[in-house]
Every structure is written in structure tokens, then in C-alpha cells.
Amino acid sequence: MKDKLNKMLEKYPAAVFKNRKEHIIVKEADSEQPQSITANTRTVPGIITNRGCCYAGCKGVVLGPLRDAVVLTHGPIGCGYYTWGTRRNKGRTEGDELNLLNYCFSTDLQEGDIVFGGEKKLRQAITEAVEIFKPKSIMICSTCPVGLIGDDINAVANWAQKEYGIQVLAFSCEGYKGVSQSGGHHIANNGLIKHIIGTGERAVGKYSINLLGEYNIGGDGWEIERVLKKIGYDIVSVMTGNGTVEELKNAHMAQLNVVQCHRSINYIGEMMQTKYGTDWIKVNFIGIKSTMKSLRDMAVYFDDPDLMARTEEVIAEEFSEIAPIMEEYKKICQGKTAALFVGGSRAHHYQLLLEDLGVETVLAGYEFAHRDDYEGREVLSTIKEDADSKNIESLDIEPDSTHYRVVLSQERLEKIKDQIPLNYYEGMMKQMKNGSLVVDDLNHFETEELLKILKPDIFCSGIKDKYVAHKAGIFSKQLHSYDYSGPYAGFKGAVNFARDIAMGITTPSWKYVIPPWKTQPMLEGSLIGGK
Ligand code: CFM
Ligand code: HCA
């Protein structure tokens, strides 16, 4: 494997070779791993990366799923259109609640606005939104040209707040500021913790939690909520899948933060711990065994025999329903291999679900992860300063004088901290097999080359690289949007995933696809050829 990898890397110019070599490693036994991975750095200019921009992370990922806010894109129409909620965010309202997810709000800036300034158009758009929808909150998200021409979106937000008496927040998330994760999510989340969380007072039930880092892709959040509610949890808020600003206001009242995607939200978990005394626990509701483990870990935190008994009851009930169907799909999938390249958590989470089906992951990589997502939070203190975090406001958080409280005693925390992932994430790599590949910021050239080297049966990624695999005759599955399928989370979701994977690999289409390298002579040394 190492030889093949080096041959691939040698096709790069010297400077790129050095850079990319640091982002690709072969997994070895934990104690013998010779190199730590380089992550959270800027992509080499000119490389066709798969990463999304800061605006995509702020508007598309974090604020987009909020049903009751007008999330207004200040910029040309393309950015608003691409992040339009209906593409993948799912939301359901109760009663006469406002559901704005089906709309695409944008100032639709034109050339004249770029030359003469867009603030007037922004004020006009807010006025129209208020008149038509009467929302309680509006969130302005700026795109690249807005930052370049210097529109003062904060001033417009202040004006609108006074003029209409509603909450109007401004997010300076211009795409060029960085990638989805290290820029966009953080800017959005900082805004939510500064202005929204902590402003409500709903009385919470016995086992109250927030589900953090769950974006309801393909309806995953609904499936997770179904199981948690069946056990008896009170879900105070989901951040942010099918979420609302109204719910988020009460998030500080929950006893425990349950973290699905560590990358996008671990800092909110940390800030809420400092501010409100709320612990967080890392879970993974993708995969059957991992869902069972996560439910049991949560029950350990609450340390209540009734909750533990109910957890076991629900696990037994749900599992017995799906086990025979999963066995059938496993017969089809067993022994296959997969390569996964997704944002900052799914490349880890889906390995567990694939394992339930007998599929081995031979390559896994992230677009936006930091070293701790690969190697575990124990490396946090060794991460270099020059990581790509330049544009993120660092908030000074202090205990909240009215809402801070101690949920579990120090004694209890000490007792359970080695049993459950409390305020801890072990990262992706520890669970990977020795010899498998770990690639940060995989690009199109490497995708083609590694598919040739590894020949996986399944390639899971996003829309930008999906067809690279298809054209090579390899079944590909989008893990950002599930190709309009799902949910894939929890017990019932696992069956949907198993069905889709079994269908994908057994379809006869793949044998009719002839990849270019089978018919065309290879261009020795070129980035598009290779042996
Ligand atoms: Fe977290 Fe996400 Fe992901 Fe992510 Fe993303 Fe996403 Fe993703 Mo696309 S927050 S890291 S930056 S789980 S948008 S909902 S699917 S790349 S793996
Ligand atoms: C982003 C958004 C994205 C893109 C998906 C894809 C998403 O990059 O910030 O490339 O298919 O999940 O919508 O990750």
C-alpha cells in the first residue's frame, strides 16, 4: 500500500507532494503510528477540492434547518439557491407554527448593487419578509461580494431590530473566509450561544437533553427522537435539525448535551459546560451497535434504574424488529469494501453501520475535520497554532450567574468518566483497521487514483465526487444528502441504509460502465493518467 501511495504522490509537483503527504497516512497500531495527520489547513490553490465555503457552513448547515427564522442570504441569487433548505433539510411543524424551510430568501444582488452598495436592498428585503411572514427572528448571512464591498450588515440588523421589534442577527460568513466547518459553523454557533441560548425558561422533564450536532439529514433527527422519546427523554432542543429558535432559547435548561457531530459543535458543548454546568457526552446513532451503546451510555449518565430498564426494553424491542431483515441484507453486503469521504463526522460514524453489514472500510477521510476528530481529544494540546481558525471570534465565556448549576457531583463524575465518553471523543482512527488509509481533504485527482488502487465496492461521498466513482464503475452513495433517501440513523434507519447499499451493489449497471483507463492509453506522469 505504501509503495502505491508514494507512486501516486510522486505525480505531484515537489511542493504539493510535501503538502499532501502530510494529509495522508496509513493506519498502524495506535502505539506505532509514526506520523500524526495534518488537518484544518487551507487547500493547495489550484487543486480541485471537494470542500464547501464558510457561507455554506453558516447558512446551509447550521442556520438553514431552523424552521421559524427567516434566514436571509445577502448576495447574488446563486448562493441562496444552492443552500435552499428543501434540497435536504427537513422540517415538520405542529399546529399553526411558522415553517419557512420551503422558502429561499435572498436579496438577489445585481451588478448595480455591487457597485453602489447593497444595504438599501437588504433593508427592503427585511421589510418585505416582516410584512409577509411576520417572523420573530431574521438572520442575515452575507456572501463573498458583500464582504468585498463592505456593506454594514450589523448596522442594518440594528436598524431592523428597532424598526420592527423582532430579533435580527447578522452573520458575516462570507464564503472566502474559510471552509464550511472552521469558519461557517463556528460563526453561526457563536451567534446562537451569544444571542439565543439562555433566553428561555421552559420547565424541563426528568431526563432532559439537547441533541447537539444533528441536522436531520434524510430525517435522521426524527428517527433518533422517536427512540429517545420512547425511552422517556425530554428533548429540549435539537441543534439544529428541524429546530426552532424558540426551542434553542431553552437549551440551557437541559441536564445533558448529547453530541452527535463532534466537529461542528464540540465548542458549544464546552461553552455550555462553562456557562451553565451542562456536561456533554459523545454519541453515535449511526449503526445498530453504536446506537445501542449510545443509549446505554446516556442511561449511565442519569444513573436511574428505571431509565436503564426502559433503555434495555426499547433496545430489545427495536432490535428484534429489524434483526431478521438486517441478516438478509448482510448476506448480500458481507465481505465488500468501502471508501468514505465526508465532512467532519460521517466518515467515522458510517464505518460502524457498514461494519454491522459486514463491510470493511479501506479508506476514510474528512473535508473539514481537525486532528482531534481523527486522533481523539487527547491531542488537543499539541495542535499547532497556525491551524485555519483565523476568522473565528473567540468568545470569553464565564459561568452564568442565574443559570449555572452543578448537575452531577464530582464523585459521580469521577466514577463514570472511564465508563462513558463524557466530555470526550476518541476520534475516528482508533476504530479503524491497521493498513487502512486516512486522507484529509481528498481531492479529485486522489479520488480517481485511490479508487484505482483500492477498488472499493462502495464509495460514499458528496455530490462533487459522486460521479467520479460512477464513471469508474463503482457504486457511490451520497452521505451528505443520502441521494434523497433516509433516514439512516438508529434502528429503522439502519434497515433503509442496508436496503440502499444492497440495491446499489447488486444493480447490474456497474458492469456496463467502462472506465476511461480501461480503453485509453495512460498519460505517464500526468495527473489524469497513471497505472
Ligand atoms: Fe457535522 Fe454535518 Fe458532517 Fe459537518 Fe458538512 Fe453535513 Fe457532512 Mo455535508 S455538520 S461534519 S460540515 S455531520 S454539511 S450535516 S453532511 S459535510 S459529515
Ligand atoms: C458544505 C455543504 C455540504 C455539501 C454536500 C456535497 C452539504 O460543503 O458545506 O458536497 O454533496 O452537506 O450540504 O457538505
Coordinates of C-alpha atoms and ligand atoms in Angstrom, one line a residue:
M1 CA 0.0 0.0 0.0
K2 CA 2.7 2.5 1.0
D3 CA 4.5 1.9 -2.4
K4 CA 1.4 2.6 -4.3
L5 CA 0.6 5.6 -2.3
N6 CA 4.1 7.0 -2.9
K7 CA 3.8 6.4 -6.6
M8 CA 0.6 8.4 -6.6
L9 CA 2.1 11.3 -4.6
E10 CA 5.2 11.4 -6.8
K11 CA 3.0 12.6 -9.7
Y12 CA 2.6 15.9 -7.8
P13 CA 5.0 18.8 -8.2
A14 CA 7.5 18.8 -5.3
A15 CA 5.8 21.5 -3.2
V16 CA 2.4 19.8 -3.5
F17 CA 3.9 16.4 -2.8
K18 CA 5.3 17.6 0.6
N19 CA 1.9 19.2 1.5
R20 CA -0.3 16.2 0.5
K21 CA 2.0 13.6 2.1
E22 CA 1.2 15.2 5.5
H23 CA -2.5 14.8 4.9
I24 CA -2.4 11.0 4.0
I25 CA -1.5 8.3 6.4
V26 CA -1.7 4.5 6.6
K27 CA -3.3 3.5 9.9
E28 CA -1.0 1.5 12.1
A29 CA -1.4 0.1 15.6
D30 CA -2.1 3.1 17.9
S31 CA 1.2 2.9 19.7
E32 CA 3.2 2.6 16.5
Q33 CA 1.6 5.3 14.4
P34 CA 4.7 7.1 13.1
Q35 CA 3.0 10.3 11.8
S36 CA 0.1 12.4 13.0
I37 CA -2.2 13.7 10.4
T38 CA -2.2 17.3 9.2
A39 CA -5.7 18.7 9.1
N40 CA -7.6 22.0 9.2
T41 CA -5.2 23.8 6.8
R42 CA -6.0 25.6 3.6
T43 CA -6.3 23.7 0.4
V44 CA -3.4 24.0 -2.1
P45 CA -4.5 26.6 -4.6
G46 CA -5.4 25.0 -8.0
I47 CA -6.3 21.6 -6.5
I48 CA -9.9 20.6 -7.2
T49 CA -11.0 20.2 -3.6
N50 CA -14.4 18.9 -2.5
R51 CA -14.8 21.4 0.4
G52 CA -17.6 23.8 0.8
C53 CA -17.3 27.5 1.8
C54 CA -17.8 29.5 5.1
Y55 CA -21.3 30.7 3.9
A56 CA -22.3 27.1 3.1
G57 CA -21.5 26.1 6.7
C58 CA -23.2 29.0 8.4
K59 CA -26.3 29.4 6.3
G60 CA -26.5 26.0 4.6
V61 CA -25.7 23.7 7.5
V62 CA -26.3 25.4 10.9
L63 CA -28.9 28.2 10.4
G64 CA -30.6 26.6 7.4
P65 CA -32.6 23.9 9.3
L66 CA -34.2 26.5 11.7
R67 CA -37.9 26.4 10.7
D68 CA -39.1 29.6 12.4
A69 CA -36.4 32.1 11.3
V70 CA -36.1 34.0 8.0
V71 CA -32.6 33.1 7.1
L72 CA -31.8 35.8 4.5
T73 CA -28.9 35.5 2.1
H74 CA -27.4 38.9 1.3
G75 CA -25.8 38.3 -2.0
P76 CA -26.3 37.1 -5.6
I77 CA -29.1 34.6 -6.0
G78 CA -26.8 31.5 -6.7
C79 CA -25.6 31.2 -3.1
G80 CA -29.2 31.3 -1.7
Y81 CA -30.4 28.9 -4.3
Y82 CA -27.7 26.3 -3.7
T83 CA -28.4 26.3 0.0
W84 CA -32.1 26.3 -0.3
G85 CA -33.5 24.2 2.6
T86 CA -35.7 21.9 0.6
R87 CA -32.5 20.3 -1.0
R88 CA -32.0 18.3 2.1
N89 CA -33.2 20.0 5.3
K90 CA -36.4 18.5 6.5
G91 CA -38.8 20.2 8.9
R92 CA -42.3 19.5 10.3
T93 CA -44.4 22.0 12.1
E94 CA -47.0 21.5 14.8
G95 CA -50.3 23.3 14.7
D96 CA -50.1 26.8 13.1
E97 CA -46.3 27.2 13.8
L98 CA -44.4 29.0 11.1
N99 CA -42.4 26.8 8.7
L100 CA -40.1 28.8 6.5
L101 CA -37.9 25.9 5.2
N102 CA -39.6 25.8 1.9
Y103 CA -38.7 29.4 1.1
C104 CA -35.4 30.7 -0.3
F105 CA -34.8 34.3 1.0
S106 CA -32.2 36.3 -0.8
T107 CA -31.5 40.0 -1.7
D108 CA -30.6 38.8 -5.2
L109 CA -27.8 41.4 -5.6
Q110 CA -27.2 42.6 -9.2
E111 CA -24.1 44.3 -10.7
G112 CA -25.5 47.8 -9.9
D113 CA -25.9 46.9 -6.2
I114 CA -22.3 45.7 -6.1
V115 CA -21.1 49.0 -7.5
F116 CA -23.4 51.3 -5.4
G117 CA -23.8 49.2 -2.3
G118 CA -26.5 46.6 -1.2
E119 CA -27.7 47.9 2.2
K120 CA -30.8 49.6 0.7
K121 CA -31.8 46.3 -0.9
L122 CA -31.2 44.5 2.4
R123 CA -33.4 46.8 4.3
Q124 CA -36.1 46.4 1.6
A125 CA -35.9 42.6 1.8
I126 CA -36.2 42.6 5.6
T127 CA -39.3 44.9 5.3
E128 CA -40.9 42.6 2.8
A129 CA -40.2 39.5 4.9
V130 CA -41.6 41.1 8.0
E131 CA -44.8 42.2 6.2
I132 CA -45.4 38.8 4.5
F133 CA -44.3 36.3 7.2
K134 CA -44.3 38.2 10.5
P135 CA -41.3 36.1 11.8
K136 CA -40.0 36.5 15.4
S137 CA -36.4 36.3 14.1
I138 CA -34.4 37.1 11.0
M139 CA -30.8 36.0 10.3
I140 CA -28.8 37.8 7.7
C141 CA -26.0 35.8 6.1
S142 CA -23.5 37.6 3.9
T143 CA -21.8 36.1 0.8
C144 CA -18.4 37.0 -0.7
P145 CA -19.2 40.2 -2.6
V146 CA -20.9 41.7 0.4
G147 CA -17.7 41.4 2.4
L148 CA -15.7 42.8 -0.5
I149 CA -17.9 45.9 -1.0
G150 CA -18.2 46.5 2.8
D151 CA -22.0 46.5 3.3
D152 CA -22.5 47.0 7.1
I153 CA -24.9 44.2 7.8
N154 CA -24.7 44.8 11.6
A155 CA -25.9 48.3 11.2
V156 CA -28.8 47.1 9.1
A157 CA -29.7 44.4 11.7
N158 CA -29.7 47.0 14.5
W159 CA -32.0 49.3 12.4
A160 CA -34.4 46.4 11.6
Q161 CA -34.5 45.3 15.2
K162 CA -35.6 48.7 16.4
E163 CA -37.9 49.3 13.4
Y164 CA -39.8 46.1 13.7
G165 CA -39.2 45.0 17.4
I166 CA -38.0 41.5 16.5
Q167 CA -34.6 39.8 16.8
V168 CA -32.4 40.4 13.8
L169 CA -28.9 38.9 13.8
A170 CA -26.1 39.5 11.3
F171 CA -23.6 36.8 10.4
S172 CA -20.5 37.9 8.5
C173 CA -19.9 34.5 6.9
E174 CA -18.5 35.5 3.5
G175 CA -17.6 32.3 1.6
Y176 CA -13.9 33.3 1.2
K177 CA -13.3 33.4 4.9
G178 CA -12.6 29.7 5.0
V179 CA -14.3 26.4 4.8
S180 CA -17.7 25.3 5.9
Q181 CA -16.6 24.0 9.3
S182 CA -13.8 26.1 10.6
G183 CA -15.5 29.3 9.5
G184 CA -19.2 28.9 8.9
H185 CA -20.4 26.6 11.6
H186 CA -18.4 28.5 14.2
I187 CA -19.7 31.9 13.2
A188 CA -23.3 30.6 13.3
N189 CA -22.9 28.7 16.6
N190 CA -21.2 31.7 18.3
G191 CA -24.2 33.8 17.3
L192 CA -26.6 31.2 18.7
I193 CA -24.8 30.9 22.0
K194 CA -24.4 34.7 22.3
H195 CA -27.9 35.8 21.5
I196 CA -30.4 32.9 21.7
I197 CA -29.5 30.1 24.1
G198 CA -30.2 31.1 27.7
T199 CA -33.1 33.4 26.9
G200 CA -36.0 31.0 27.6
E201 CA -37.3 29.5 30.8
R202 CA -39.3 26.3 29.9
A203 CA -39.5 23.8 32.8
V204 CA -37.9 20.6 31.7
G205 CA -38.8 16.9 32.4
K206 CA -36.9 14.3 34.3
Y207 CA -34.3 13.1 31.7
S208 CA -33.8 16.3 29.7
I209 CA -31.3 16.6 26.9
N210 CA -30.2 18.7 23.9
L211 CA -29.3 16.8 20.8
L212 CA -26.3 18.7 19.5
G213 CA -24.8 18.4 16.0
E214 CA -27.7 16.6 14.5
Y215 CA -29.0 18.2 11.3
N216 CA -31.9 15.9 10.4
I217 CA -30.4 14.9 7.1
G218 CA -32.8 12.5 5.4
G219 CA -35.0 12.6 8.6
D220 CA -32.2 11.1 10.9
G221 CA -33.1 13.5 13.7
W222 CA -36.8 12.3 13.7
E223 CA -35.7 8.7 13.9
I224 CA -33.3 9.4 16.8
E225 CA -36.0 11.5 18.6
R226 CA -38.6 8.7 18.1
V227 CA -36.3 6.2 20.0
L228 CA -35.3 8.7 22.7
K229 CA -38.9 9.8 23.4
K230 CA -40.0 6.2 23.5
I231 CA -37.4 5.7 26.3
G232 CA -38.7 8.8 28.1
Y233 CA -36.2 11.5 27.3
D234 CA -37.4 15.1 27.2
I235 CA -35.6 16.6 24.2
V236 CA -35.3 20.3 25.0
S237 CA -33.7 21.3 21.6
V238 CA -32.0 19.8 18.6
M239 CA -29.2 21.9 17.3
T240 CA -30.3 22.5 14.6
G241 CA -32.1 19.8 12.6
N242 CA -35.8 20.5 12.3
G243 CA -35.0 23.1 15.0
T244 CA -36.5 26.4 16.1
V245 CA -35.2 29.5 17.6
E246 CA -37.9 29.2 20.2
E247 CA -36.6 25.8 21.3
L248 CA -33.0 26.8 21.3
K249 CA -33.8 29.6 23.8
N250 CA -34.3 26.9 26.4
A251 CA -31.3 24.7 25.7
H252 CA -29.5 25.8 28.9
M253 CA -32.3 24.2 30.9
A254 CA -31.4 20.6 29.8
Q255 CA -29.4 18.4 32.1
L256 CA -27.1 16.8 29.4
N257 CA -25.8 17.7 26.0
V258 CA -25.8 14.7 23.7
V259 CA -23.3 15.3 20.8
Q260 CA -23.7 13.5 17.5
C261 CA -21.3 15.5 15.3
H262 CA -18.3 16.4 17.4
R263 CA -16.7 18.6 14.7
S264 CA -19.5 21.1 14.2
I265 CA -20.4 21.6 17.8
N266 CA -17.8 20.4 20.4
Y267 CA -17.1 24.1 21.2
I268 CA -20.8 24.7 22.0
G269 CA -20.7 21.7 24.3
E270 CA -17.6 23.2 26.0
M271 CA -19.0 26.7 26.3
M272 CA -22.3 25.4 27.7
Q273 CA -20.4 23.4 30.3
T274 CA -18.5 26.6 31.4
K275 CA -21.6 28.8 31.3
Y276 CA -24.3 26.5 32.6
G277 CA -22.5 23.5 34.1
T278 CA -24.0 21.1 31.5
D279 CA -21.9 18.0 30.7
W280 CA -21.7 16.6 27.2
I281 CA -21.5 13.1 26.0
K282 CA -20.3 11.9 22.6
V283 CA -22.9 9.5 20.9
N284 CA -23.2 7.9 17.5
F285 CA -26.7 7.0 16.4
I286 CA -25.5 5.7 13.0
G287 CA -25.2 1.9 13.2
I288 CA -27.0 -0.6 15.3
K289 CA -24.3 -1.5 17.8
S290 CA -23.3 2.1 18.2
T291 CA -26.9 3.2 18.7
M292 CA -27.3 0.6 21.5
K293 CA -24.0 1.8 23.1
S294 CA -25.0 5.4 22.9
L295 CA -28.4 4.7 24.6
R296 CA -26.8 2.7 27.3
D297 CA -24.1 5.4 27.9
M298 CA -26.8 8.1 28.2
A299 CA -28.6 5.9 30.8
V300 CA -25.4 5.5 32.8
Y301 CA -25.1 9.3 33.0
F302 CA -28.6 9.7 34.5
D303 CA -27.9 6.7 36.9
D304 CA -31.5 5.8 37.3
P305 CA -32.6 2.1 37.4
D306 CA -36.0 2.9 35.8
L307 CA -34.3 4.6 32.9
M308 CA -31.8 1.8 32.5
A309 CA -34.5 -0.8 32.5
R310 CA -36.6 1.1 30.0
T311 CA -33.5 1.6 27.8
E312 CA -32.9 -2.2 27.7
E313 CA -36.6 -2.8 26.9
V314 CA -36.6 -0.4 24.0
I315 CA -33.3 -1.8 22.6
A316 CA -34.7 -5.3 22.7
E317 CA -38.0 -4.3 21.1
E318 CA -36.4 -2.2 18.3
F319 CA -33.6 -4.8 17.6
S320 CA -36.0 -7.8 17.4
E321 CA -38.0 -5.9 14.8
I322 CA -35.0 -5.2 12.5
A323 CA -32.6 -8.1 13.1
P324 CA -34.1 -10.6 10.7
I325 CA -34.2 -8.0 7.8
M326 CA -30.7 -6.9 8.5
E327 CA -29.5 -10.5 8.4
E328 CA -30.9 -10.8 4.8
Y329 CA -29.1 -7.7 3.7
K330 CA -26.0 -8.7 5.4
K331 CA -25.8 -11.8 3.2
I332 CA -25.6 -9.5 0.2
C333 CA -23.2 -7.0 1.6
Q334 CA -20.8 -9.2 3.6
G335 CA -17.2 -9.1 2.5
K336 CA -17.5 -5.9 0.4
T337 CA -15.2 -2.9 0.9
A338 CA -16.0 0.8 1.2
A339 CA -14.2 4.1 0.9
L340 CA -15.7 7.1 2.7
F341 CA -15.0 10.8 2.2
V342 CA -17.4 13.2 4.0
G343 CA -17.3 16.4 6.0
G344 CA -16.2 16.0 9.6
S345 CA -18.0 13.1 11.3
R346 CA -19.8 10.8 8.9
A347 CA -16.7 9.1 7.7
H348 CA -16.3 7.8 11.2
H349 CA -20.0 7.2 12.0
Y350 CA -20.8 5.2 8.9
Q351 CA -17.9 2.8 9.4
L352 CA -19.9 1.4 12.3
L353 CA -23.1 0.9 10.3
L354 CA -21.1 -0.7 7.4
E355 CA -19.5 -3.0 10.0
D356 CA -22.9 -4.1 11.1
L357 CA -23.4 -5.2 7.4
G358 CA -20.0 -7.0 7.2
V359 CA -18.5 -4.3 5.0
E360 CA -14.9 -3.2 5.7
T361 CA -13.8 0.4 5.3
V362 CA -10.5 0.6 3.5
L363 CA -10.3 4.4 3.2
A364 CA -11.8 7.2 5.3
G365 CA -11.3 10.9 5.1
Y366 CA -12.7 14.2 6.1
E367 CA -13.1 17.5 4.3
F368 CA -13.2 19.8 7.4
A369 CA -12.1 17.8 10.4
H370 CA -9.4 18.9 12.9
R371 CA -6.7 16.5 14.3
D372 CA -8.8 15.7 17.3
D373 CA -11.6 14.3 15.1
Y374 CA -9.0 11.9 13.7
E375 CA -6.9 11.1 16.7
G376 CA -9.0 11.9 19.7
R377 CA -9.3 14.9 22.1
E378 CA -6.1 13.9 23.8
V379 CA -4.1 15.6 21.0
L380 CA -5.9 19.0 21.5
S381 CA -3.0 20.4 23.5
T382 CA -0.5 19.5 20.8
I383 CA -2.4 21.1 17.9
K384 CA -0.3 23.9 16.3
E385 CA -1.4 27.5 16.5
D386 CA -1.3 28.0 12.7
A387 CA -4.4 25.9 12.1
D388 CA -7.1 27.6 10.0
S389 CA -9.0 29.4 12.7
K390 CA -8.1 32.9 11.8
N391 CA -11.6 34.3 11.1
I392 CA -13.3 32.9 14.2
E393 CA -14.3 35.2 17.0
S394 CA -13.2 33.6 20.3
L395 CA -15.8 34.1 22.9
D396 CA -14.9 34.7 26.6
I397 CA -17.4 32.5 28.4
E398 CA -18.0 32.7 32.2
P399 CA -20.4 30.9 34.5
D400 CA -23.9 32.4 34.2
S401 CA -24.9 34.0 37.5
T402 CA -28.5 32.8 37.3
H403 CA -28.4 29.6 35.3
Y404 CA -25.1 27.9 36.3
R405 CA -25.6 24.7 38.3
V406 CA -23.8 21.5 39.1
V407 CA -25.7 18.6 37.6
L408 CA -23.6 15.6 38.8
S409 CA -21.4 15.5 41.9
Q410 CA -17.6 15.4 41.4
E411 CA -17.7 12.0 43.0
R412 CA -20.2 10.6 40.5
L413 CA -18.4 12.2 37.5
E414 CA -15.1 10.5 38.6
K415 CA -16.9 7.2 38.9
I416 CA -18.4 7.2 35.4
K417 CA -15.8 9.2 33.4
D418 CA -13.9 6.0 32.3
Q419 CA -17.2 4.1 31.5
I420 CA -18.7 6.6 29.1
P421 CA -17.4 9.2 26.6
L422 CA -18.1 12.1 29.0
N423 CA -16.8 15.4 27.6
Y424 CA -14.5 13.2 25.4
Y425 CA -14.3 12.0 21.8
E426 CA -11.9 9.3 20.9
G427 CA -11.7 10.3 17.2
M428 CA -12.1 8.2 14.1
M429 CA -8.8 6.4 13.7
K430 CA -8.8 4.3 16.8
Q431 CA -11.6 2.2 15.5
M432 CA -10.0 1.7 12.0
K433 CA -8.2 -1.4 10.9
N434 CA -4.5 -1.3 10.6
G435 CA -3.5 -0.9 7.0
S436 CA -6.5 1.2 6.0
L437 CA -5.9 4.7 4.6
V438 CA -6.8 8.0 6.2
V439 CA -6.9 11.0 3.9
D440 CA -7.6 14.6 4.9
D441 CA -9.1 17.0 2.2
L442 CA -9.2 14.4 -0.5
N443 CA -9.2 16.0 -4.0
H444 CA -10.5 14.8 -7.4
F445 CA -7.1 13.6 -8.6
E446 CA -6.6 11.5 -5.5
T447 CA -10.2 10.2 -5.7
E448 CA -9.5 8.8 -9.1
E449 CA -6.1 7.4 -8.2
L450 CA -7.2 5.8 -4.9
L451 CA -10.3 4.3 -6.5
K452 CA -8.0 2.6 -9.0
I453 CA -5.6 1.4 -6.3
L454 CA -8.1 0.2 -3.7
K455 CA -11.0 -0.8 -6.0
P456 CA -13.7 -0.5 -3.3
D457 CA -17.2 -1.8 -3.9
I458 CA -18.8 1.3 -2.4
F459 CA -17.7 4.9 -2.4
C460 CA -19.6 7.2 -0.1
S461 CA -19.1 11.0 -0.5
G462 CA -20.9 14.1 -1.8
I463 CA -22.3 15.5 -5.0
K464 CA -19.0 16.8 -6.3
D465 CA -17.2 13.5 -6.3
K466 CA -20.1 11.1 -6.7
Y467 CA -19.8 10.8 -10.4
V468 CA -16.0 10.3 -10.4
A469 CA -16.8 6.9 -8.8
H470 CA -19.8 6.3 -11.1
K471 CA -17.7 6.8 -14.2
A472 CA -15.2 4.3 -12.8
G473 CA -18.0 1.7 -12.5
I474 CA -18.1 1.9 -8.7
F475 CA -21.4 2.3 -6.8
S476 CA -21.5 5.6 -4.9
K477 CA -23.8 6.8 -2.2
Q478 CA -24.1 10.4 -1.0
L479 CA -23.7 10.6 2.7
H480 CA -24.5 14.4 2.9
S481 CA -28.0 14.1 1.5
Y482 CA -28.5 10.3 1.1
D483 CA -29.5 10.7 -2.6
Y484 CA -32.9 11.7 -1.3
S485 CA -33.3 8.5 0.7
G486 CA -33.1 8.0 4.5
P487 CA -33.4 8.2 7.4
Y488 CA -30.3 6.1 8.0
A489 CA -29.9 6.7 11.8
G490 CA -31.0 4.4 14.6
F491 CA -32.6 1.0 14.2
K492 CA -35.1 1.6 11.5
G493 CA -32.7 3.8 9.6
A494 CA -30.1 1.0 9.5
V495 CA -32.5 -1.1 7.5
N496 CA -33.0 1.7 5.0
F497 CA -29.3 2.1 4.6
A498 CA -28.8 -1.7 4.3
R499 CA -31.5 -1.8 1.6
D500 CA -30.0 1.1 -0.4
I501 CA -26.4 -0.4 -0.2
A502 CA -27.6 -3.9 -1.1
M503 CA -29.6 -2.4 -4.1
G504 CA -26.6 -0.3 -5.2
I505 CA -24.0 -3.1 -5.2
T506 CA -26.3 -5.6 -6.9
T507 CA -27.5 -3.4 -9.7
P508 CA -26.2 -4.8 -13.0
S509 CA -25.4 -1.3 -14.3
W510 CA -21.8 -1.2 -13.0
K511 CA -20.7 -3.9 -15.4
Y512 CA -21.8 -1.8 -18.3
V513 CA -19.6 1.2 -17.3
I514 CA -16.1 1.1 -18.8
P515 CA -13.8 3.5 -17.0
P516 CA -11.5 5.6 -19.2
W517 CA -8.3 3.9 -18.1
K518 CA -9.5 0.6 -19.5
T519 CA -9.7 2.0 -23.0
Q520 CA -7.4 5.0 -23.2
P521 CA -3.6 4.9 -23.0
M522 CA -2.3 6.2 -19.7
L523 CA -0.5 9.6 -19.8
E524 CA 2.6 8.7 -17.8
G525 CA 3.3 11.2 -15.1
S526 CA 0.2 13.2 -15.8
L527 CA -2.4 13.9 -13.2
I528 CA -5.1 12.3 -15.2
G529 CA -3.4 9.1 -16.2
G530 CA -1.5 6.5 -14.1
K531 CA -1.2 2.8 -14.0
Ligands
CFM1 FE1 -21.1 17.5 11.1 FE2 -22.8 17.7 9.3 FE3 -20.6 16.3 9.0 FE4 -20.5 18.9 9.0 FE5 -20.9 19.1 6.4 FE6 -23.3 18.0 6.7 FE7 -21.2 16.5 6.3 MO1 -22.1 17.9 4.4 S1 -22.0 19.3 10.4 S2 -19.2 17.5 9.9 S3 -19.7 20.4 7.6 S4 -22.3 15.9 10.2 S5 -22.7 19.7 5.7 S6 -24.7 17.9 8.3 S7 -23.1 16.3 5.5 S8 -20.0 17.7 5.2 S9 -20.1 14.9 7.5
HCA2 C1 -20.9 22.1 2.6 C2 -22.3 21.5 2.4 C3 -22.3 20.1 2.1 C4 -22.1 19.8 0.6 C5 -22.5 18.5 0.2 C6 -21.9 17.8 -1.0 C7 -23.7 19.5 2.5 O1 -19.9 21.7 1.9 O2 -20.7 22.9 3.4 O3 -20.8 18.2 -1.4 O4 -22.5 17.0 -1.6 O5 -23.8 18.5 3.1 O6 -24.7 20.1 2.0 O7 -21.4 19.4 2.8

